[in-house]
Coordinates of N, CA and C in Angstrom, one line a residue:
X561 N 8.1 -25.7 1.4 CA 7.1 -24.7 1.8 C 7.8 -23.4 2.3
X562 N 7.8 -22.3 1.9 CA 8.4 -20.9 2.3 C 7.4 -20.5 3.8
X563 N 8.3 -20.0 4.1 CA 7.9 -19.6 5.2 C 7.0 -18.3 5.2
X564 N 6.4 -18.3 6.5 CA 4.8 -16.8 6.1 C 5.5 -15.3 6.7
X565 N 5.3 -14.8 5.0 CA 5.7 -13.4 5.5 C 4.4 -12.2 6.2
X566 N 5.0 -11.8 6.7 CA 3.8 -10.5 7.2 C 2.9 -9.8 6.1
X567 N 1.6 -9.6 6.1 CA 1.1 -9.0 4.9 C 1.4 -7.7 5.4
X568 N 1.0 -7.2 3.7 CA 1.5 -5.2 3.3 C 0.3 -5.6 2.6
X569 N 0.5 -3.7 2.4 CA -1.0 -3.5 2.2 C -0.5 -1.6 1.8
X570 N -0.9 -1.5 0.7 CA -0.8 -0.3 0.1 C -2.3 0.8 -0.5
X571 N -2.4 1.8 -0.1 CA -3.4 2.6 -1.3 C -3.1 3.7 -1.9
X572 N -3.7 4.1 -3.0 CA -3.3 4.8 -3.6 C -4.4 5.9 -3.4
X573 N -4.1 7.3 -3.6 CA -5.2 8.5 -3.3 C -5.4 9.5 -4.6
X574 N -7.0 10.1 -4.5 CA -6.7 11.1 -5.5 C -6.2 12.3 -5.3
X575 N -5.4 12.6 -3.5 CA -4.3 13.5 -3.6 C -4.1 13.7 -2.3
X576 N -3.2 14.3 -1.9 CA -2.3 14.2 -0.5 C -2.7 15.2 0.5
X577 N -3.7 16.4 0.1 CA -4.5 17.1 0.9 C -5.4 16.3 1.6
X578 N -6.3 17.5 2.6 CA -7.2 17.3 3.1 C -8.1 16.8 2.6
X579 N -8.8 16.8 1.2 CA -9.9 16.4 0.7 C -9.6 15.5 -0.5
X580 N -8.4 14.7 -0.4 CA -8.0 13.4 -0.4 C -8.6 12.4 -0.3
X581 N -9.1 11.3 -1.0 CA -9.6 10.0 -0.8 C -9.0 8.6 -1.6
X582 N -9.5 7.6 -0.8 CA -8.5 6.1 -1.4 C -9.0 5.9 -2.7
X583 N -8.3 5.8 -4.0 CA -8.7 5.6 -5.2 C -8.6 3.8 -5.7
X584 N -7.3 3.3 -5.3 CA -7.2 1.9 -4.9 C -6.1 1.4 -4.2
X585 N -6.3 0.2 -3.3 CA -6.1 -0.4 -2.8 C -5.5 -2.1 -3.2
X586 N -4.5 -2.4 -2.5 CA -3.9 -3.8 -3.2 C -3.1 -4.1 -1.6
X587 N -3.2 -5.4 -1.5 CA -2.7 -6.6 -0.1 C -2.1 -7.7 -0.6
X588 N -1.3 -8.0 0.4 CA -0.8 -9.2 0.0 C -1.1 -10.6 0.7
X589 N -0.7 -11.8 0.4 CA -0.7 -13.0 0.8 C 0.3 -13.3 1.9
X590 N 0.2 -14.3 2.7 CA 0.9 -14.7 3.5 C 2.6 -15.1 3.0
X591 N 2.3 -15.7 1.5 CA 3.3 -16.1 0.8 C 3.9 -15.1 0.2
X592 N 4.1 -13.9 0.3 CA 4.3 -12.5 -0.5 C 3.9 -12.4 -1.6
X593 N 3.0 -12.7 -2.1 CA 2.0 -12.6 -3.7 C 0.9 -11.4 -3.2
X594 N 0.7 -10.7 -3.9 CA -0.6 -9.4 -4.6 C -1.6 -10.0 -4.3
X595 N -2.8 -10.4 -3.4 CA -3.8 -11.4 -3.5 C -4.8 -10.3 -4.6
X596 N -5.2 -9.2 -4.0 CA -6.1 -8.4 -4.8 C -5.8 -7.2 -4.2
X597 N -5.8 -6.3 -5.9 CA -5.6 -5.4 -5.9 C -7.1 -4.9 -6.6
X598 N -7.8 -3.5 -6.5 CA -9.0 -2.8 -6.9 C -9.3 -1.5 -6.8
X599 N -9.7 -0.7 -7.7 CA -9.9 0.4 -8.0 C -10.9 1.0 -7.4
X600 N -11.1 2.1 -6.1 CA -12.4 2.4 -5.4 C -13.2 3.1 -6.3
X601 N -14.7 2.9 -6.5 CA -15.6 3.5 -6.9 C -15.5 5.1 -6.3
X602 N -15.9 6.3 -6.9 CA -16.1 6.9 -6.5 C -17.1 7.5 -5.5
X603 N -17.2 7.9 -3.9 CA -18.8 7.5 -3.3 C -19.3 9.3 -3.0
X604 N -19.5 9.7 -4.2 CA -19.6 11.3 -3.8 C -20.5 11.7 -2.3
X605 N -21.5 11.0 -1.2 CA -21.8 11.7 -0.5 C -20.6 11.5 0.5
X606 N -19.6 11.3 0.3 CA -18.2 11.6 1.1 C -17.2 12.5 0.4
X607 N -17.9 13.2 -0.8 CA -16.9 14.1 -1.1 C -15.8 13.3 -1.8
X608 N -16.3 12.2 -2.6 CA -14.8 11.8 -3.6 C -15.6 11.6 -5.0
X609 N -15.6 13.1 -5.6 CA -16.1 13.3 -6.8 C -14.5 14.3 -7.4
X610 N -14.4 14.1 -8.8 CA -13.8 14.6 -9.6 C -13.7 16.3 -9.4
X611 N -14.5 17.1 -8.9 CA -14.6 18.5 -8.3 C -14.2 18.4 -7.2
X612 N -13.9 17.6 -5.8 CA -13.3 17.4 -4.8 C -12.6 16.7 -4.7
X613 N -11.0 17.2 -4.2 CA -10.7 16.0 -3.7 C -9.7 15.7 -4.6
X614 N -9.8 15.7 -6.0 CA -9.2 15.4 -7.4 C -8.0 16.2 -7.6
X615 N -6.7 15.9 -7.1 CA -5.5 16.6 -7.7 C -5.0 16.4 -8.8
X616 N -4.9 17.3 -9.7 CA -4.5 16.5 -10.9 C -2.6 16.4 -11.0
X617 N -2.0 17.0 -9.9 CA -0.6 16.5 -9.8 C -0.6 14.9 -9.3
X618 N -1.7 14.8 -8.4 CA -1.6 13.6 -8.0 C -2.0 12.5 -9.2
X619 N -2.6 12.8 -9.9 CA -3.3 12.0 -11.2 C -1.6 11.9 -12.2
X620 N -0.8 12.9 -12.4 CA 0.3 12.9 -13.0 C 1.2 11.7 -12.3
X621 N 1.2 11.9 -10.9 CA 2.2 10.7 -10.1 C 2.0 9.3 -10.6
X622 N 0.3 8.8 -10.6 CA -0.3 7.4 -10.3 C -0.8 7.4 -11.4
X623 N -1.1 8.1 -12.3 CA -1.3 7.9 -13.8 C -2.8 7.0 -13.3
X624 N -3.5 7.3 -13.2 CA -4.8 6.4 -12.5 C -6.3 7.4 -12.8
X625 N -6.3 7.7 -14.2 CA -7.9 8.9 -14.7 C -8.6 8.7 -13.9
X626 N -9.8 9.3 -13.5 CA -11.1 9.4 -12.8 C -11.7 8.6 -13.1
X627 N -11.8 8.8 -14.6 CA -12.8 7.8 -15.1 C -12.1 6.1 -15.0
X628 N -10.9 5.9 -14.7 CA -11.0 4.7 -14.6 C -11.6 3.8 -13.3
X629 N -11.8 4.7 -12.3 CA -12.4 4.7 -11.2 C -13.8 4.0 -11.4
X630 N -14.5 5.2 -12.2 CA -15.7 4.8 -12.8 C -16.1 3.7 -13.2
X631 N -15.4 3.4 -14.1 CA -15.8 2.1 -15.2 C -15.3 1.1 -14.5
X632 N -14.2 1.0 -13.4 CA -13.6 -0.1 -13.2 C -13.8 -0.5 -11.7
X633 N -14.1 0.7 -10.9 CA -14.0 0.6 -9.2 C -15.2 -0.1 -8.6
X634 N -14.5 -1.0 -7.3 CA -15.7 -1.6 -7.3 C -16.5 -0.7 -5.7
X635 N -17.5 -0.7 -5.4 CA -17.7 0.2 -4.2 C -17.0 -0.3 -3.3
X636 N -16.9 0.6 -1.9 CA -16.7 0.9 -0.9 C -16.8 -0.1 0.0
X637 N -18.0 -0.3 0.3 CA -18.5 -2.0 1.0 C -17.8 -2.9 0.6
X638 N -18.2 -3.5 -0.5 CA -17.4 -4.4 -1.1 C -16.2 -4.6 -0.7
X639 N -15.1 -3.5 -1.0 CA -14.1 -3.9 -0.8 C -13.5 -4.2 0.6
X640 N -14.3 -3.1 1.8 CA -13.9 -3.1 2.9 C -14.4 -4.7 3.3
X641 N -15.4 -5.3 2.6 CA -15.6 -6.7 3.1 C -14.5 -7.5 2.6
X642 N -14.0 -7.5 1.7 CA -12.6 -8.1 1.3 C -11.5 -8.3 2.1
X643 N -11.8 -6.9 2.5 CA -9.7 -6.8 3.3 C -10.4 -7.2 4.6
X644 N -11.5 -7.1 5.2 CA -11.9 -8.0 6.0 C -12.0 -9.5 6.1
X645 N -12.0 -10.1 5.2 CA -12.5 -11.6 5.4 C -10.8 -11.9 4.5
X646 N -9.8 -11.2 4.5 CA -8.4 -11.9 3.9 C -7.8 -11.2 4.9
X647 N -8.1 -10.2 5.7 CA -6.9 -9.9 7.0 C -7.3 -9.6 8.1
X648 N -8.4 -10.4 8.1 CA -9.1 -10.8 9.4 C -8.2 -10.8 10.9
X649 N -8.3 -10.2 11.9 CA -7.1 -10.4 12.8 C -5.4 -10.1 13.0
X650 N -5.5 -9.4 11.7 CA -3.5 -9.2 11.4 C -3.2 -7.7 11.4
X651 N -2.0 -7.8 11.9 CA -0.7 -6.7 11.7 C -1.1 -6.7 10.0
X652 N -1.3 -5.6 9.4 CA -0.8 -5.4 8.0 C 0.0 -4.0 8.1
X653 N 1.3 -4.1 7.2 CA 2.1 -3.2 7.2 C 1.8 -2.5 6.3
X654 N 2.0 -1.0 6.9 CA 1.8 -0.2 5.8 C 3.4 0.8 5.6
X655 N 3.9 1.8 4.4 CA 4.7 2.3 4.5 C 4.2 4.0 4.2
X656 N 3.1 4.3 4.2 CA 2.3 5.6 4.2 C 2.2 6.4 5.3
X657 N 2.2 5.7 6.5 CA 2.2 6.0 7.8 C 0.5 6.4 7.8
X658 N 0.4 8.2 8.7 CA -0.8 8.7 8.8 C -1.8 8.7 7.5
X659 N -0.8 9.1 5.9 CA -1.8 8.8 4.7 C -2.3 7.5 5.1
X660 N -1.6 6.3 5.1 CA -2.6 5.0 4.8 C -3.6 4.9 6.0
X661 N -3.1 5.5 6.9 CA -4.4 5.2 8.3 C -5.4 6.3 7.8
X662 N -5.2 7.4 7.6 CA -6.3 8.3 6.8 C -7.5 7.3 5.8
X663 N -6.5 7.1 4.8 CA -7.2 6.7 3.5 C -8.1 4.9 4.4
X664 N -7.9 4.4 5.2 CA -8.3 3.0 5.7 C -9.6 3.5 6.0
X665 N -9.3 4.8 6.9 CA -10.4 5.3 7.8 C -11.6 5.5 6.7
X666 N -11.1 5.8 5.8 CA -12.2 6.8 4.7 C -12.8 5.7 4.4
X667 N -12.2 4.5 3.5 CA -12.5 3.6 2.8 C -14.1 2.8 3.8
X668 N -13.4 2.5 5.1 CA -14.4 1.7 5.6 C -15.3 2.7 6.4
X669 N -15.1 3.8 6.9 CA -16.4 4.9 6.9 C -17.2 5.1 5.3
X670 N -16.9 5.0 4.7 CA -18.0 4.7 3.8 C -18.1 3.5 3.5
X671 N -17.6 2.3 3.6 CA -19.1 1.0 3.6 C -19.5 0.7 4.7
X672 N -19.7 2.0 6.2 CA -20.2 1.6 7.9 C -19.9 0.3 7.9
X673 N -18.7 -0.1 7.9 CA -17.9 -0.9 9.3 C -16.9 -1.0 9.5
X674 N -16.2 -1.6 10.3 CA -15.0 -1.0 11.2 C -14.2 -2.0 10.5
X675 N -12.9 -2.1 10.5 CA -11.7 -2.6 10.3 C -11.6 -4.2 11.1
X676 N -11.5 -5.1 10.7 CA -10.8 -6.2 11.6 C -9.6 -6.8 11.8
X677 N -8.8 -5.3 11.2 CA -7.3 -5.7 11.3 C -6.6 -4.3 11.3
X678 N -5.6 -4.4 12.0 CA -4.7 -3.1 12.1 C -3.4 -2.5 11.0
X679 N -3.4 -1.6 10.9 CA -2.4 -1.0 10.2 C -1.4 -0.7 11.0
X680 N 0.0 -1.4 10.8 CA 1.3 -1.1 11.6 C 2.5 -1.0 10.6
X681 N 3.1 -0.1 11.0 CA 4.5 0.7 10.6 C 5.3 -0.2 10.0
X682 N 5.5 0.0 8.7 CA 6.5 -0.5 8.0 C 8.2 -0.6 8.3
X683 N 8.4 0.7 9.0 CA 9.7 0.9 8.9 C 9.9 0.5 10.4
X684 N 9.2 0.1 10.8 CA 9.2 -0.1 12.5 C 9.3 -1.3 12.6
X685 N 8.9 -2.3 11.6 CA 9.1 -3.5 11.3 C 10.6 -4.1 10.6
X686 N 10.9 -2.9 10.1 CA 12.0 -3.4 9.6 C 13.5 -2.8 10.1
X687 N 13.5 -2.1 10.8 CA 13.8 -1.8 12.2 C 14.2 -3.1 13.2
X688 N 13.0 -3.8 13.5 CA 12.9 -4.8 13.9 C 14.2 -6.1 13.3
X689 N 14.0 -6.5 12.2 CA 14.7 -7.2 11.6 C 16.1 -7.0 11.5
X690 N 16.2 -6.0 10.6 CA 17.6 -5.5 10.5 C 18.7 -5.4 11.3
X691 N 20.0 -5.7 11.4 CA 20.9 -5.2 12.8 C 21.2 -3.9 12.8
X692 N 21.3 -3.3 14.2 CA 21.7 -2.2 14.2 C 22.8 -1.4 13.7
X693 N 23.8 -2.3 13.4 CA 25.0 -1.9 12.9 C 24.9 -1.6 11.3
X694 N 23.8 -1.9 11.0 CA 23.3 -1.2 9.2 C 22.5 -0.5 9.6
X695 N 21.4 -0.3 10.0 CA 20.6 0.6 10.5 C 21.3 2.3 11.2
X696 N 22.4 2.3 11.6 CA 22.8 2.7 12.3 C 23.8 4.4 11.1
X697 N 23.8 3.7 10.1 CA 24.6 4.4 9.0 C 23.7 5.4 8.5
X698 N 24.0 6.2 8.3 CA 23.0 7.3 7.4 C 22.6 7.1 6.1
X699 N 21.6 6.6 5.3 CA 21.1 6.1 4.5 C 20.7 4.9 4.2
X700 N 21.0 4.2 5.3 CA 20.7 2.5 4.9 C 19.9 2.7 4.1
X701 N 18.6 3.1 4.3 CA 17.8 2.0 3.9 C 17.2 2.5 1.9
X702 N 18.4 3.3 1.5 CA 18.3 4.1 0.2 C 18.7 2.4 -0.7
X703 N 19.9 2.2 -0.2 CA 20.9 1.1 -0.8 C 19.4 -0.5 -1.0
X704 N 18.6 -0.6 0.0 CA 17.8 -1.7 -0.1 C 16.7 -0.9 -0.7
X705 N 15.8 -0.1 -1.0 CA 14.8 0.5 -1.8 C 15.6 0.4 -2.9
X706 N 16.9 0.6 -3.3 CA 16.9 0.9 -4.8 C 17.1 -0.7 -5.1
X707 N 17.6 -1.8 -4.2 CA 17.4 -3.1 -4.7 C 16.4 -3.6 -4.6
X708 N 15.0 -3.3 -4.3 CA 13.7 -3.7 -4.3 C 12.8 -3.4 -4.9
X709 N 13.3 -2.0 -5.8 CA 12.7 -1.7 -7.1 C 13.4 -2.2 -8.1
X710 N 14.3 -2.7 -8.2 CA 14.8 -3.2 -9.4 C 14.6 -4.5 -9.6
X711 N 14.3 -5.6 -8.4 CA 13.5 -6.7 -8.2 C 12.5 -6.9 -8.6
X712 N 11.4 -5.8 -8.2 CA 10.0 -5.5 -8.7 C 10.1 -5.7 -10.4
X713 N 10.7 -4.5 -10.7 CA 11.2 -4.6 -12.2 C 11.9 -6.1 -12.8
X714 N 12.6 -6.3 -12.7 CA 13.2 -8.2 -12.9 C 11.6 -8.7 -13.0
X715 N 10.9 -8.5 -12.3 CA 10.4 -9.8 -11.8 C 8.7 -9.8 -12.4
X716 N 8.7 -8.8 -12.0 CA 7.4 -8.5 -12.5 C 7.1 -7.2 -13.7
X717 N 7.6 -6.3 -13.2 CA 8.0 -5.1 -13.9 C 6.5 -4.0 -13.2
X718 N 5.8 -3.3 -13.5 CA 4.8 -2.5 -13.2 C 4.6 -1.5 -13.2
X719 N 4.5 -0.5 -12.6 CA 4.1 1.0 -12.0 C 4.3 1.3 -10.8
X720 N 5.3 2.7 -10.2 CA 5.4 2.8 -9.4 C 4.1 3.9 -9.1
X721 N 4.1 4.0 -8.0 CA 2.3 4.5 -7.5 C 1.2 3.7 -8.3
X722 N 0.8 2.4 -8.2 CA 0.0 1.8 -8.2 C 0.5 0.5 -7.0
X723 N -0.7 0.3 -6.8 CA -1.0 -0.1 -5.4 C -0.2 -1.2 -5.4
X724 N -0.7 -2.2 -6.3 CA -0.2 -3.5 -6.6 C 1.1 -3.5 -6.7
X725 N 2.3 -2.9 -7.4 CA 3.1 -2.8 -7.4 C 4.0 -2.0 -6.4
X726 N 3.5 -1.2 -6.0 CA 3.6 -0.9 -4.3 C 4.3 -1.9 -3.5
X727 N 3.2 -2.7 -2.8 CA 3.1 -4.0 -2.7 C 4.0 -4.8 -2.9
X728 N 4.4 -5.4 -4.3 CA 5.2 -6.0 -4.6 C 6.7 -5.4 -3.7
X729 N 6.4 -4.0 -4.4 CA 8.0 -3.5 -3.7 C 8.1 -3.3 -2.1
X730 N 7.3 -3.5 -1.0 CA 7.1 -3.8 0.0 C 7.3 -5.4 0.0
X731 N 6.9 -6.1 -0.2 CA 7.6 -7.4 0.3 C 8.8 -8.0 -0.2
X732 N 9.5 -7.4 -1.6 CA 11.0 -7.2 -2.0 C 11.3 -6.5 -0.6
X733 N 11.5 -5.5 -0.3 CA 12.5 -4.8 0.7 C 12.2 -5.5 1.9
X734 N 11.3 -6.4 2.3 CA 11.2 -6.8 3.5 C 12.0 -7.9 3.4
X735 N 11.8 -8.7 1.8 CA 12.9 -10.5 1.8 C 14.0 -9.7 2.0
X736 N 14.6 -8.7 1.2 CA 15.8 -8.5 1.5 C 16.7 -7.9 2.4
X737 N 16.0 -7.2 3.0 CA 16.3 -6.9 4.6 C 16.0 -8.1 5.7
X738 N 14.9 -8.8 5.5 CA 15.1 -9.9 6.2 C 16.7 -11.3 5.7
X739 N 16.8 -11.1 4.5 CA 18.1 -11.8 4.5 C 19.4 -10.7 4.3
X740 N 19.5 -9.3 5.2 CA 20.1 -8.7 5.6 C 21.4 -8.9 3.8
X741 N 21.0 -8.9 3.2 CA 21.8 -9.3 1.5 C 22.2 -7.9 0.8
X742 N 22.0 -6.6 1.3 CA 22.3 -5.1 0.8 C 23.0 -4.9 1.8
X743 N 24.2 -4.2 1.6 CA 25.0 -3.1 2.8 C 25.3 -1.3 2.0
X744 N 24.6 -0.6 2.7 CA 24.5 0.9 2.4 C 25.5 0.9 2.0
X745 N 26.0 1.7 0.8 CA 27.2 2.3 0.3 C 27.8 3.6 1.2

């Protein structure tokens, strides 16, 4: 039996301004597996319509059309009842900082209700783990991101800026910083 890693928790936006909203969303398991990842509906009386809000540099990054939003996103509620009843009571890490606490806020202000679990700092967790004597070098933590994307890739392969694969690369850099196995060049 592997032992229980901390869940992560990623979203993706239709752009990094102010009138920015969560397009989708993907969390993990206790076992570091993807449990669900999903595409947000668009909920225009919050201003997340294709005329608002809609960067289309950001559409270049995440490769994620509007319309797949449409056809595929499930609403608002919904999902905020999801990451409620799978992260009921937990630390979920995020690596977005103020974006992912932004985009949480949005998500569950449009299905009216509150969060039952908190978003906490990724890098503050791994901080935590790490010894200071790697930490302490100027670039650590370049040398473990470029081994936790190439892991991703091994293993699963994906998209960077999609949520799910996010994710994935969030719990790679956490095994591998937790078994301290990269030293910065």
């Amino acid at each position: 039996m592997t032992a229980e890693l901390p869940r992560f928790l990623d979203f993706e936006a239709s752009g990094l301004g102010p009138d920015g909203y969560p397009i989708q969303v993907a969390w993990s398991a206790a076992e570091g597996a993807v449990t669900e990842c999903w595409f947000i509906e668009p909920e225009p009386e919050y201003g997340w319509a294709l005329e608002e809000g809609w960067d289309t540099s950001a559409e270049r990054v995440h490769a994620i059309p509007f319309a797949t939003l449409i056809e595929q996103g499930k609403p608002a509620a919904w999902i905020a009842a999801r990451m409620n009843e799978q992260l009921d009571g937990q630390a979920v890490y995020v690596d977005g900082g103020a974006c992912d606490q932004v985009w949480c806020r949005q998500l569950f202000a449009a299905a009216e209700i509150e969060p039952r679990f908190v978003l906490a700092d990724y890098w503050e967790l791994l901080l935590e783990i790490l010894p200071a004597s790697q930490t302490r070098r100027s670039g650590w933590q370049y040398a473990l991101q470029d081994a936790a994307w190439k892991r991703v890739q091994r293993n699963s392969g994906g998209r960077r800026h999609h949520a799910d694969t996010d994710v994935r690369y969030l719990v790679e850099l956490y095994r591998i910083a937790q078994g301290r196995a990269v030293r910065p060049r």
